[in-house]
Coordinates of C-alpha atoms and ligand atoms in Angstrom, one line a residue:
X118 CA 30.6 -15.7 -25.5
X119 CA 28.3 -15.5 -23.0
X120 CA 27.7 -18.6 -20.5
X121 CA 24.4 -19.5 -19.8
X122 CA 24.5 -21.9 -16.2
X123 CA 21.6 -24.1 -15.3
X124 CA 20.6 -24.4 -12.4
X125 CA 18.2 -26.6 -10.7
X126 CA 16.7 -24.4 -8.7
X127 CA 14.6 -21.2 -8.6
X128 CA 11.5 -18.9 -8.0
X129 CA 9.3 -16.9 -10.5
X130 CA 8.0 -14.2 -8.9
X131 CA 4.2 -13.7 -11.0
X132 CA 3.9 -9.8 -11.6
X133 CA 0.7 -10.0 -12.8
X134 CA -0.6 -11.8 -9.7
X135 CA 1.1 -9.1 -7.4
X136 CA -0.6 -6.4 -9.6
X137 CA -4.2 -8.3 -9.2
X138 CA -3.8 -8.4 -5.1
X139 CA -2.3 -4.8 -5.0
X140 CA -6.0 -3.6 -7.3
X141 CA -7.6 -5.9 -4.6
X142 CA -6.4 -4.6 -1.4
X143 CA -6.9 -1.4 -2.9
X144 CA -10.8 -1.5 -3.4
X145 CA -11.3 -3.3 0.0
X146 CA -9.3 -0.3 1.5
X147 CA -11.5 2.4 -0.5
X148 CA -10.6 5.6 0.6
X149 CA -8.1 4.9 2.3
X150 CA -4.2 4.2 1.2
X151 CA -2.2 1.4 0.8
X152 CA 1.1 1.7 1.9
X153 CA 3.4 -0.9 0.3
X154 CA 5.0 -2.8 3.1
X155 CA 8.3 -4.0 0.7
X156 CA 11.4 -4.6 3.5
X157 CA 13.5 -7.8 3.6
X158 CA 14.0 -7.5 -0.2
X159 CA 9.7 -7.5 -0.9
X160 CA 9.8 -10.7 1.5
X161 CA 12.6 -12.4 -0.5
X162 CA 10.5 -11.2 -4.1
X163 CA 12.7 -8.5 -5.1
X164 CA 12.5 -5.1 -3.7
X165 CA 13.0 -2.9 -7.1
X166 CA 11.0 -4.9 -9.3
X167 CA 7.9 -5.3 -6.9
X168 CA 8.4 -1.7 -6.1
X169 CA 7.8 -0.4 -9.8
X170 CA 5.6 -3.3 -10.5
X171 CA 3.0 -1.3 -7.2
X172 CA 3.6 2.0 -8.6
X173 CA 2.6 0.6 -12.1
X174 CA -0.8 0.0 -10.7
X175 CA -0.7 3.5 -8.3
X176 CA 0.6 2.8 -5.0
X177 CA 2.1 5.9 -4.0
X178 CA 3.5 4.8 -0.2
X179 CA 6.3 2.3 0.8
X180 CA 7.6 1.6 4.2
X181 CA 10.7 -0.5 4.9
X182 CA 12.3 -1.2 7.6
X183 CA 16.4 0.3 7.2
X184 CA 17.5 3.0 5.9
X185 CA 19.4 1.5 3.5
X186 CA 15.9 -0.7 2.9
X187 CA 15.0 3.5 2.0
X188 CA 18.0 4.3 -0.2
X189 CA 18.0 1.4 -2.3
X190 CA 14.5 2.4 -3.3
X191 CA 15.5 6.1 -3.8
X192 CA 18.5 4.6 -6.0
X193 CA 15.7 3.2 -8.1
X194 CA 13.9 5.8 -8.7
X195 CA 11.2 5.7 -6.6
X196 CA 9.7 9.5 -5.4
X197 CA 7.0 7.9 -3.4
X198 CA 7.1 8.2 0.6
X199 CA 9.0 5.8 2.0
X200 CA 8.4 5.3 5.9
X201 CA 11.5 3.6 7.5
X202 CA 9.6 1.5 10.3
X203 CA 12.8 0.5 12.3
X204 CA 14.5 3.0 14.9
X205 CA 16.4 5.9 13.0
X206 CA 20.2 6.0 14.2
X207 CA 20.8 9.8 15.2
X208 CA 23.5 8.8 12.7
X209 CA 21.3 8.1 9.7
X210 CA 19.4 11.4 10.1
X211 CA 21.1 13.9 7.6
X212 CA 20.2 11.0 4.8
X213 CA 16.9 10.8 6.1
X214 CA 16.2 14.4 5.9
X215 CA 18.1 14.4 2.7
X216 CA 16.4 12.2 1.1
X217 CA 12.9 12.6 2.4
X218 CA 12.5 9.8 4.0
X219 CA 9.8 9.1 6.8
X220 CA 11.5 8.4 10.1
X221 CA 9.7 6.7 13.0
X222 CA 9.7 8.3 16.4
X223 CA 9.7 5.7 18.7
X224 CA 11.4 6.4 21.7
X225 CA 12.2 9.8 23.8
X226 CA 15.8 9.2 22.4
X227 CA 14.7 9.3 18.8
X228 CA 12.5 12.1 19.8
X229 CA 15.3 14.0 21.0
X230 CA 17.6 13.1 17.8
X231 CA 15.5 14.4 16.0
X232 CA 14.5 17.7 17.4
X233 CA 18.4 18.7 17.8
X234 CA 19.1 17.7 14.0
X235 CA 15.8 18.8 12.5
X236 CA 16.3 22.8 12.4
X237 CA 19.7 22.0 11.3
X238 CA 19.3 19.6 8.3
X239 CA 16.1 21.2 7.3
X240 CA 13.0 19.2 6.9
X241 CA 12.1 16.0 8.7
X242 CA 9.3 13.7 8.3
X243 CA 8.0 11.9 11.4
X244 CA 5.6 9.3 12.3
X245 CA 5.0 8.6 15.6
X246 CA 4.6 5.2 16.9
X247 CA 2.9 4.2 20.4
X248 CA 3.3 1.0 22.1
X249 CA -0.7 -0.1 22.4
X250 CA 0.0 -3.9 23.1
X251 CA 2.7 -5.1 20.8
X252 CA 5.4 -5.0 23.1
X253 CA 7.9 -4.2 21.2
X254 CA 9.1 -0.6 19.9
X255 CA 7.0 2.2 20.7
X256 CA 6.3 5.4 23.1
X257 CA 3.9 4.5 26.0
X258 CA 0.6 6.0 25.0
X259 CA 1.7 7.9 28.8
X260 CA 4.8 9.4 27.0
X261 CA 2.7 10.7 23.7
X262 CA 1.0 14.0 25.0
X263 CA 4.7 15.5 25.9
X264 CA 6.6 13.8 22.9
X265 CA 3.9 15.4 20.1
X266 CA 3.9 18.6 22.0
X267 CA 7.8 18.8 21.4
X268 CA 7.6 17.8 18.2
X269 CA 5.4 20.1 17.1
X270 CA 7.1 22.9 18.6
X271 CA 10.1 22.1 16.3
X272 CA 10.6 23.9 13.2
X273 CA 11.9 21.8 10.5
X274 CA 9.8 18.5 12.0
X275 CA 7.0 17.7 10.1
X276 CA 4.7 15.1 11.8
X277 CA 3.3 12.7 9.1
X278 CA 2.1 10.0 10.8
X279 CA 0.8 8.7 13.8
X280 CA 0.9 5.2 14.2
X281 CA 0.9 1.8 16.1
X282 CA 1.0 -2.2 15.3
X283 CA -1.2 -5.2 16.1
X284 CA 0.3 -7.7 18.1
X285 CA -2.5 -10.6 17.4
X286 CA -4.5 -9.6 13.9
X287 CA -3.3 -13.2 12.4
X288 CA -5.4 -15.1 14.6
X289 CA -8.6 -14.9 13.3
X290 CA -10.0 -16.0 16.9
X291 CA -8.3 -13.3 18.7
X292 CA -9.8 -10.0 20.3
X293 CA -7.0 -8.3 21.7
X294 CA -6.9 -6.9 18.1
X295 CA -9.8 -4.6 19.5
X296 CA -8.4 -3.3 22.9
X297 CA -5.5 -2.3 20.9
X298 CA -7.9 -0.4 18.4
X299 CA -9.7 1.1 21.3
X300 CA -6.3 2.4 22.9
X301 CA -5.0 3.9 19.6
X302 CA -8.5 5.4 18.8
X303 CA -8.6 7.0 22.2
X304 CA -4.7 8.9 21.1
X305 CA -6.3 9.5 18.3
X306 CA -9.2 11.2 19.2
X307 CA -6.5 13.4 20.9
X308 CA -4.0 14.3 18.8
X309 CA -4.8 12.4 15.5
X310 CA -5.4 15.9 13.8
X311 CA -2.0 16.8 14.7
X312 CA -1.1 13.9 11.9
X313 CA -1.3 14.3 8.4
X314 CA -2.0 10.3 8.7
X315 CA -2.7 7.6 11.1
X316 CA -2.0 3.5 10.5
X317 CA -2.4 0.9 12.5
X318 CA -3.6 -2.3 9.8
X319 CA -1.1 -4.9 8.7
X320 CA -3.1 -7.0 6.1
X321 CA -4.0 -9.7 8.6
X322 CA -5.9 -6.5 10.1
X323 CA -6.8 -5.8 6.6
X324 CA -8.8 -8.5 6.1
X325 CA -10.2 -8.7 9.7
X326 CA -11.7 -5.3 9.8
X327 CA -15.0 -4.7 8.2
X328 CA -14.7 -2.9 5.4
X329 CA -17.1 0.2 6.9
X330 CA -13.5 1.1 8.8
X331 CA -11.8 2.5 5.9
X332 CA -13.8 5.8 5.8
X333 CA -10.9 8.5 4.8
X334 CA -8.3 8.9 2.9
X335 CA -6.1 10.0 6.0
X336 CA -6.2 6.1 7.3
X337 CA -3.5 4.0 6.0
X338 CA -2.8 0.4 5.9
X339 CA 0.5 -0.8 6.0
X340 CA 0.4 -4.2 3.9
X341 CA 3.1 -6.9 3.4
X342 CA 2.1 -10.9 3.0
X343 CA -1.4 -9.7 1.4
X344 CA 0.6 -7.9 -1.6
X345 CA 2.3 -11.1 -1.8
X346 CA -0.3 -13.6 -1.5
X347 CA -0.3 -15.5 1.4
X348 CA -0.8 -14.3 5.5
X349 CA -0.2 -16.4 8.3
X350 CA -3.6 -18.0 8.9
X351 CA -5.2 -19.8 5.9
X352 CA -8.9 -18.8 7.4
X353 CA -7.7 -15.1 6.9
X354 CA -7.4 -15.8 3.1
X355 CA -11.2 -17.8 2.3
X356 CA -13.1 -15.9 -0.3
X357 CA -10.9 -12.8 -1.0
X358 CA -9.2 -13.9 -4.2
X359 CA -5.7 -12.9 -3.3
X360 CA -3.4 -15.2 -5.5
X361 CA 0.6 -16.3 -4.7
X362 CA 3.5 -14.3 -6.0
X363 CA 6.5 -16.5 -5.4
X364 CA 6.5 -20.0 -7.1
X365 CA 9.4 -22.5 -6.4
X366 CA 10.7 -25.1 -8.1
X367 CA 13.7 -27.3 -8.5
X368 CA 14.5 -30.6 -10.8
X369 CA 14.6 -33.8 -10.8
X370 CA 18.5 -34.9 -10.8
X371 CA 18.2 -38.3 -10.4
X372 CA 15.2 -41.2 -9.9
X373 CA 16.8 -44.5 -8.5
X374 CA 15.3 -48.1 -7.7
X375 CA 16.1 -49.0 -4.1
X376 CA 15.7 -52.6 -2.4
X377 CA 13.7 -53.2 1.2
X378 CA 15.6 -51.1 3.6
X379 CA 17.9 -48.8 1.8
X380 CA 18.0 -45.8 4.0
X381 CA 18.0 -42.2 2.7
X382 CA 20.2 -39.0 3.5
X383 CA 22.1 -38.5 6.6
X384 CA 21.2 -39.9 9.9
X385 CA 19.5 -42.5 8.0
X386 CA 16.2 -41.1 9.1
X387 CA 14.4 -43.2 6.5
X388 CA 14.5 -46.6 5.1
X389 CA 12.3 -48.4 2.3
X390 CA 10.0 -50.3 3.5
X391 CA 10.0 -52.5 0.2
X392 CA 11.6 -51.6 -3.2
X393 CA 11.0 -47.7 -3.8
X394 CA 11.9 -44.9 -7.0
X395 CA 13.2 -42.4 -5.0
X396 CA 13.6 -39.4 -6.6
X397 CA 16.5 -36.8 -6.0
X398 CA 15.9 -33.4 -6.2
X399 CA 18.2 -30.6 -6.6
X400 CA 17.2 -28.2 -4.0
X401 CA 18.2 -28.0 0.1
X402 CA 18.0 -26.0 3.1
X403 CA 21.2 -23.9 1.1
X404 CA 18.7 -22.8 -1.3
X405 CA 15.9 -21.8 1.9
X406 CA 14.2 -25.0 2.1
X407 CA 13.7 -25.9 5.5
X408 CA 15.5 -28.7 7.0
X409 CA 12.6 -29.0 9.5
X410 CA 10.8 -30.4 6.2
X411 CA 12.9 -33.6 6.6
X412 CA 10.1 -36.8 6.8
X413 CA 7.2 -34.2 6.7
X414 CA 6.8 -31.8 3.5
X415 CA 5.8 -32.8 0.1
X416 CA 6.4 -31.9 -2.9
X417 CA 4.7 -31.7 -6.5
X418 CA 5.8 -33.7 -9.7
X419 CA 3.2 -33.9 -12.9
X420 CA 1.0 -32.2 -10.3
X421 CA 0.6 -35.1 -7.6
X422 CA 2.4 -34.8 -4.2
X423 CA 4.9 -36.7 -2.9
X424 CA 6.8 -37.3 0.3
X425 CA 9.9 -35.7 1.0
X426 CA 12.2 -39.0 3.3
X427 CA 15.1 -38.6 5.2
X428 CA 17.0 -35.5 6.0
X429 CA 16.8 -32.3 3.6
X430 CA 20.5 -31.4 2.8
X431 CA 22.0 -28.5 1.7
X432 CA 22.0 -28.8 -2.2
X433 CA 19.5 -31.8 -2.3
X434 CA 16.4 -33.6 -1.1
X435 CA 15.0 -36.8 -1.5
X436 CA 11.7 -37.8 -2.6
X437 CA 9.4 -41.2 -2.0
X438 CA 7.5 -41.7 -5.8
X439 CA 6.1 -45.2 -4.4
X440 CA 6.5 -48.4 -5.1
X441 CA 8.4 -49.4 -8.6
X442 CA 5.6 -50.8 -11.0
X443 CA 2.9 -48.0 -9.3
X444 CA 5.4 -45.2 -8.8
X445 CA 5.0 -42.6 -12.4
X446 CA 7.9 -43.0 -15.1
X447 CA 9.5 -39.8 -13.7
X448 CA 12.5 -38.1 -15.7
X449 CA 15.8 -36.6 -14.5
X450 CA 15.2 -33.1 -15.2
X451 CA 11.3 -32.9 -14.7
X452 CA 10.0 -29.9 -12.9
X453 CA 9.7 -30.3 -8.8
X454 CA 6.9 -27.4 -7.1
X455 CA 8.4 -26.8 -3.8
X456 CA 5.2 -24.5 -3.5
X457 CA 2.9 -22.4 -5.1
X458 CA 0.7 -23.9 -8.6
X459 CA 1.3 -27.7 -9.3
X460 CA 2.3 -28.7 -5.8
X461 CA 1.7 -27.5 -2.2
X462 CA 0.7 -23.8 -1.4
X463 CA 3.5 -21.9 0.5
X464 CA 0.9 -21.8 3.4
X465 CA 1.0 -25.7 3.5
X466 CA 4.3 -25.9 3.3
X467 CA 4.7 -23.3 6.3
X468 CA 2.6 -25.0 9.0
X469 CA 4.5 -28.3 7.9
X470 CA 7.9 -26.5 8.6
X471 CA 6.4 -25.1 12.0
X472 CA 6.6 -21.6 10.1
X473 CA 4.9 -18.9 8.6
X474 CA 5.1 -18.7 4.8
X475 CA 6.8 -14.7 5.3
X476 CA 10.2 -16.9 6.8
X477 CA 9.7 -19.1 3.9
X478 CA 9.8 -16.3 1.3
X479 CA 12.3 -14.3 3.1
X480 CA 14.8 -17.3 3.5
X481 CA 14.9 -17.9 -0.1
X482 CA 18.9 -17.8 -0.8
X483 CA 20.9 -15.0 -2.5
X484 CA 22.1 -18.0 -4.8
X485 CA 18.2 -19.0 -6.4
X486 CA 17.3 -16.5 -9.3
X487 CA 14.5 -14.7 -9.1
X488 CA 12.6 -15.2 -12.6
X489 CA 10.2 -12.1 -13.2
X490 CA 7.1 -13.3 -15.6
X491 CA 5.6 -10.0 -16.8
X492 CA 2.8 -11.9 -18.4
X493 CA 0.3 -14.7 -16.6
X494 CA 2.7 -18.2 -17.0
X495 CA 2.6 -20.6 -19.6
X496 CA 2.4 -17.6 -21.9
X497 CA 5.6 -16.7 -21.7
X498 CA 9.2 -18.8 -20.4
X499 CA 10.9 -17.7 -17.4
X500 CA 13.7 -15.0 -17.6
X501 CA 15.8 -13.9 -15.2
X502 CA 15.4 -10.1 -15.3
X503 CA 16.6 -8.3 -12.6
Ligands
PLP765 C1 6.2 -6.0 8.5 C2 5.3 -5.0 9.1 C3 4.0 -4.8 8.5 C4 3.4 -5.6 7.4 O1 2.9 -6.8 8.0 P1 2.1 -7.9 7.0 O2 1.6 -8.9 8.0 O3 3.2 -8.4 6.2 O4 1.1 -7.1 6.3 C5 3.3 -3.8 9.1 N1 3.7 -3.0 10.1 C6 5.0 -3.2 10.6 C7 5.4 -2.4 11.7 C8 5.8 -4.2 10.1 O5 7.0 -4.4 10.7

């Protein structure tokens, strides 16, 4: 007989929603192409069913950032072109080339990797990446002339991509986003026909840009947090119609009366200031909900917010419902939003956890299902479909 456990807490990922923002990004980019940006598991939504859910609705590019980010997609099915943003292990380059998997060229090293294995393993698709301000990985714009030159003169090497990544495109305030498209036009307007392709745009970029820069269908985007729903600024977000993905929730386990100064959770971080229902809730940092939400986040029940007082803990939070003839009748077992529709946005809940709602979605544990609703909710109950 099969076992069905219940547990308190976990997220339902809205396909529909994710199909909506991927149609979305997609007109805004007009001729150019989307490239599905799906590492870290789709931010914490599930890499193989967001992948099929984006090719359902024609994205045709992913980029991860492992190579076994790469494979796992392959496994699935998934013919698409699949750039692997991280460095490429000399190591990992048979599979690579095996597999047909973009690899990134980010350093002389990689450079060198992959014009020794290349004529051996038969094709390899590159993308080059230049360093124009994120300081981070990437070929000095200095080092690109010689690198390209070599690559090109490879056989077997076939350059894809030319590429490069924004360093300040989530502040809507900032300009450095410019002097960093200035630098990568100018290697551009030098080797960019070399390239089958050129990206620079994450989605905050996306959404910054005027829409007059997509002008060819050479000029990709690489777009994560849009897909999903959220970025890191709110501003970023007004008036483009992007809707959440991810949903959490947990349940009420327990609603208690406590007298004047009971004090709540460890450290006793908390006390009632007069008689209080506090309610217990059955999620905790174990499940990804930040401890750092101790005595500041809220949380929805019957679609009103309330306090979250005294520590998180691992399995279990508490919350403040008011005082006992004001506070609602709430149930052990009700629904608690821990973000997303009928309590706070994952946004809110970010800048409340000194965060940015991609950590929050990413840090959802391995242990919290992941319910897929194929269908807009309320039409349909959650299943766990993986
Ligand atoms: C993660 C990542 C992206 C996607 O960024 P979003 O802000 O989620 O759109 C794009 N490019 C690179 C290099 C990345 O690592």
């Amino acid at each position: 007989m099969l076992t069905v456990l219940h547990t308190p807490t976990l997220v339902q990922i809205c396909l529909p929603h994710l199909r909506h923002n991927a149609q979305l990004l997609q007109q805004r980019l007009g001729p150019a192409t989307l490239m599905a940006v799906v590492k870290a598991d789709a931010y914490g939504h599930g890499l193989v069913p967001v992948a099929r859910t984006l090719q359902d609705v024609g994205v045709r590019h992913f980029a991860v950032a492992r190579v076994a980010e790469a494979l796992a997609l392959r496994e699935a099915g998934v013919e698409a072109p699949i750039l692997v943003l991280g460095v490429a292990f000399p190591e990992d380059l048979p599979v690579c080339a095996a597999q047909q998997f973009d690899v990134t060229v980010a350093s002389p090293a990689v450079a060198e990797a992959v014009c020794t294995a290349a004529p051996r393993l038969g094709l390899l698709r590159v993308h080059v990446k230049v360093d124009t301000g994120m300081g981070r990985l990437g070929l000095w714009p200095s080092e690109v002339p010689s690198i390209v030159r070599q690559l090109a003169q490879t056989p077997a090497v076939h350059l894809v991509g030319l590429w490069t990544h924004l360093a300040t495109a989530d502040d809507p305030q900032d300009t450095f986003l410019y002097q960093q498209l200035e630098r990568f036009e100018q290697l551009c307007r030098q080797f960019g026909d070399d390239f089958e392709a050129i990206h620079i745009a994450n989605s905050s970029a996306l959404l910054r840009l005027p829409e007059t820069y997509w002008h060819s269908p050479r000029q990709q985007a690489r777009v994560g947090a849009a897909l999903y729903g959220y970025t890191s600024h709110p501003q970023l977000l007004r008036h483009v119609g992007l809707r959440p993905v991810m949903r959490m929730v947990s349940r009420v386990v327990q609603v208690r009366t406590v007298p004047p100064g009971t004090t709540i959770s460890y450290g006793r971080t908390w006390a009632a200031p007069d008689w209080r229902r506090i309610a217990v809730v059955g999620a905790g940092y174990g499940d990804g909900v930040p401890r750092r939400l101790s005595n500041r986040g809220r949380v929805g029940i019957r679609g009103q917010q309330f306090p979250i007082v005294g520590a998180v803990c691992m399995d279990l939070l508490m919350v403040d419902l008011g005082a006992p003839d004001a506070a609602p009748d709430v149930q052990e077992g009700e629904e608690t939003v821990l973000f997303g529709e009928g309590g706070p946005s994952i946004m809110e809940v970010a800048a409340w956890a000194d965060t940015i709602p991609y950590e929050l979605s990413c840090g959802v544990a391995r242990r919290v299902p992941r319910c897929y609703q194929e269908t807009l909710p309320s039409a349909e109950p959650c299943m766990e479909n993986i």
